[in-house]
Amino acid sequence: VYFPRPATKGTLRSLAGERFSSLIVVAPRYSPESLVDNLAGLLCPSAAFAVFSPWLQPLVECRCALHKRKLAVGMKVTETFWREHQVLPGRTHPHMAMTTGPTGGYILSGVMTSQVLQHKPSGRSHTEED
C-alpha cells in the first residue's frame, strides 16, 4: 500500500525550481488572468492548463491576454453545467427541475507555447477586491 509523504519546505522549493508539465487552477476569489500571468513562468512549453471560474467574463479576459501575448494555443472556454435528459421512444427532453449546485461555472483550457520561457509577470493584482 502506498501512502504519499507530506511535502517538506525543501521539497516544495526544489519543485518550484523546475518547470511543470501541467497546471490546474481553482481559485474563484482571485483573478484568473493575474494567476495565470504569475504562474506561466513555472510551466514548460506544451504544458496543458485548465482554469476554473464561476464567472465567464474573467476567463474571457484571461484568454484574450494569453492570446495577445502569444503564450497559449488551442484555448477554449467550456461550461461545466450538465443537464440530465429523459429519453423515451419517439421523444427526448431535458429535466427542467435541476439545480446547478455549487459546481456550476466555466473552464478555460489550452496549451502553453514556447513563449512561456521568456515570460515575465506583469505585476497586476490578484484579488477581485484590489
Coordinates of C-alpha atoms in Angstrom, one line a residue:
V1 CA 0.0 0.0 0.0
Y2 CA 1.4 3.4 -1.0
F3 CA 0.9 6.4 1.3
P4 CA 2.2 9.8 0.0
R5 CA 4.7 11.6 2.2
P6 CA 4.0 15.1 3.4
A7 CA 5.8 17.7 1.4
T8 CA 8.6 19.5 3.2
K9 CA 9.7 23.1 2.6
G10 CA 12.8 21.8 0.9
T11 CA 10.8 19.6 -1.4
L12 CA 8.5 22.5 -2.3
R13 CA 11.5 24.7 -3.1
S14 CA 13.0 22.1 -5.4
L15 CA 9.7 21.6 -7.2
A16 CA 9.3 25.3 -7.7
G17 CA 12.7 25.4 -9.3
E18 CA 11.6 23.0 -12.0
R19 CA 9.1 23.7 -14.8
F20 CA 5.8 21.9 -14.6
S21 CA 4.1 20.0 -17.5
S22 CA 0.5 21.0 -16.4
L23 CA -1.4 23.5 -14.4
I24 CA -4.9 23.3 -12.8
V25 CA -6.2 26.5 -11.1
V26 CA -9.4 26.6 -9.0
A27 CA -9.3 29.8 -7.1
P28 CA -12.5 31.7 -7.6
R29 CA -11.6 34.6 -5.2
Y30 CA -8.6 35.5 -7.4
S31 CA -8.4 36.9 -10.9
P32 CA -7.7 34.1 -13.4
E33 CA -5.6 36.5 -15.6
S34 CA -3.3 37.5 -12.8
L35 CA -2.9 34.0 -11.5
V36 CA -2.0 32.6 -14.9
D37 CA 0.2 35.6 -15.6
N38 CA 2.2 34.8 -12.4
L39 CA 2.2 31.0 -12.8
A40 CA 3.0 30.8 -16.5
G41 CA 6.7 31.2 -15.9
L42 CA 6.7 27.9 -13.9
L43 CA 5.4 26.0 -16.9
C44 CA 7.3 24.3 -19.7
P45 CA 6.4 24.7 -23.4
S46 CA 3.5 22.4 -24.4
A47 CA 2.2 22.3 -20.8
A48 CA -1.6 21.8 -20.6
F49 CA -3.5 24.1 -18.4
A50 CA -7.1 24.4 -17.1
V51 CA -8.5 27.4 -15.1
F52 CA -11.9 27.2 -13.4
S53 CA -14.1 30.3 -12.6
P54 CA -17.7 30.5 -11.6
W55 CA -17.9 33.5 -14.0
L56 CA -17.4 33.7 -17.7
Q57 CA -16.0 37.2 -18.1
P58 CA -12.7 36.8 -16.1
L59 CA -11.9 33.7 -18.2
V60 CA -12.6 35.5 -21.5
E61 CA -10.3 38.3 -20.3
C62 CA -7.6 35.7 -19.4
R63 CA -8.0 34.0 -22.8
C64 CA -7.6 37.4 -24.6
A65 CA -4.5 38.2 -22.6
L66 CA -2.9 34.8 -23.3
H67 CA -3.7 35.2 -27.0
K68 CA -2.3 38.7 -27.2
R69 CA 1.0 37.7 -25.5
K70 CA 1.1 34.5 -27.7
L71 CA 1.5 32.4 -24.5
A72 CA -1.1 29.7 -25.4
V73 CA -2.8 28.0 -28.3
G74 CA -5.8 25.7 -28.6
M75 CA -7.7 27.6 -26.0
K76 CA -11.3 27.0 -25.4
V77 CA -13.8 28.1 -22.7
T78 CA -16.4 25.4 -21.8
E79 CA -19.3 25.5 -19.5
T80 CA -19.5 22.9 -16.7
F81 CA -23.3 22.8 -16.4
W82 CA -24.6 19.3 -17.1
R83 CA -28.3 18.6 -17.6
E84 CA -30.0 15.2 -17.4
H85 CA -32.2 14.3 -20.3
Q86 CA -35.1 11.8 -20.3
V87 CA -35.0 9.7 -23.4
L88 CA -38.2 7.8 -24.3
P89 CA -39.2 6.2 -27.6
G90 CA -40.0 9.0 -30.0
R91 CA -39.2 11.8 -27.7
T92 CA -36.4 13.3 -25.6
H93 CA -36.5 16.3 -23.3
P94 CA -34.3 17.8 -20.5
H95 CA -35.3 17.5 -16.9
M96 CA -36.4 21.1 -16.0
A97 CA -36.3 20.8 -12.2
M98 CA -32.5 20.6 -11.9
T99 CA -30.2 22.9 -9.9
T100 CA -26.7 23.7 -10.8
G101 CA -25.4 23.4 -7.3
P102 CA -22.0 24.8 -6.2
T103 CA -20.2 23.3 -9.2
G104 CA -21.6 25.5 -12.0
G105 CA -19.0 27.6 -13.8
Y106 CA -16.6 27.7 -16.7
I107 CA -13.2 26.2 -17.6
L108 CA -10.5 27.8 -19.8
S109 CA -8.1 25.2 -21.1
G110 CA -5.3 25.2 -23.6
V111 CA -1.6 24.5 -24.2
M112 CA 1.3 26.8 -23.4
T113 CA 3.7 27.9 -26.2
S114 CA 7.5 28.3 -26.1
Q115 CA 6.9 32.0 -25.2
V116 CA 6.5 30.9 -21.5
L117 CA 10.3 30.6 -21.4
Q118 CA 10.7 34.3 -21.8
H119 CA 7.5 35.4 -19.9
K120 CA 7.8 37.9 -17.1
P121 CA 4.7 38.5 -14.9
S122 CA 3.1 41.9 -15.4
G123 CA 2.7 42.5 -11.7
R124 CA -1.1 43.0 -11.8
S125 CA -3.2 42.5 -8.6
H126 CA -4.6 39.1 -7.7
T127 CA -7.8 39.6 -5.8
E128 CA -11.1 40.9 -7.0
E129 CA -11.2 43.5 -4.2
D130 CA -7.9 45.1 -5.5

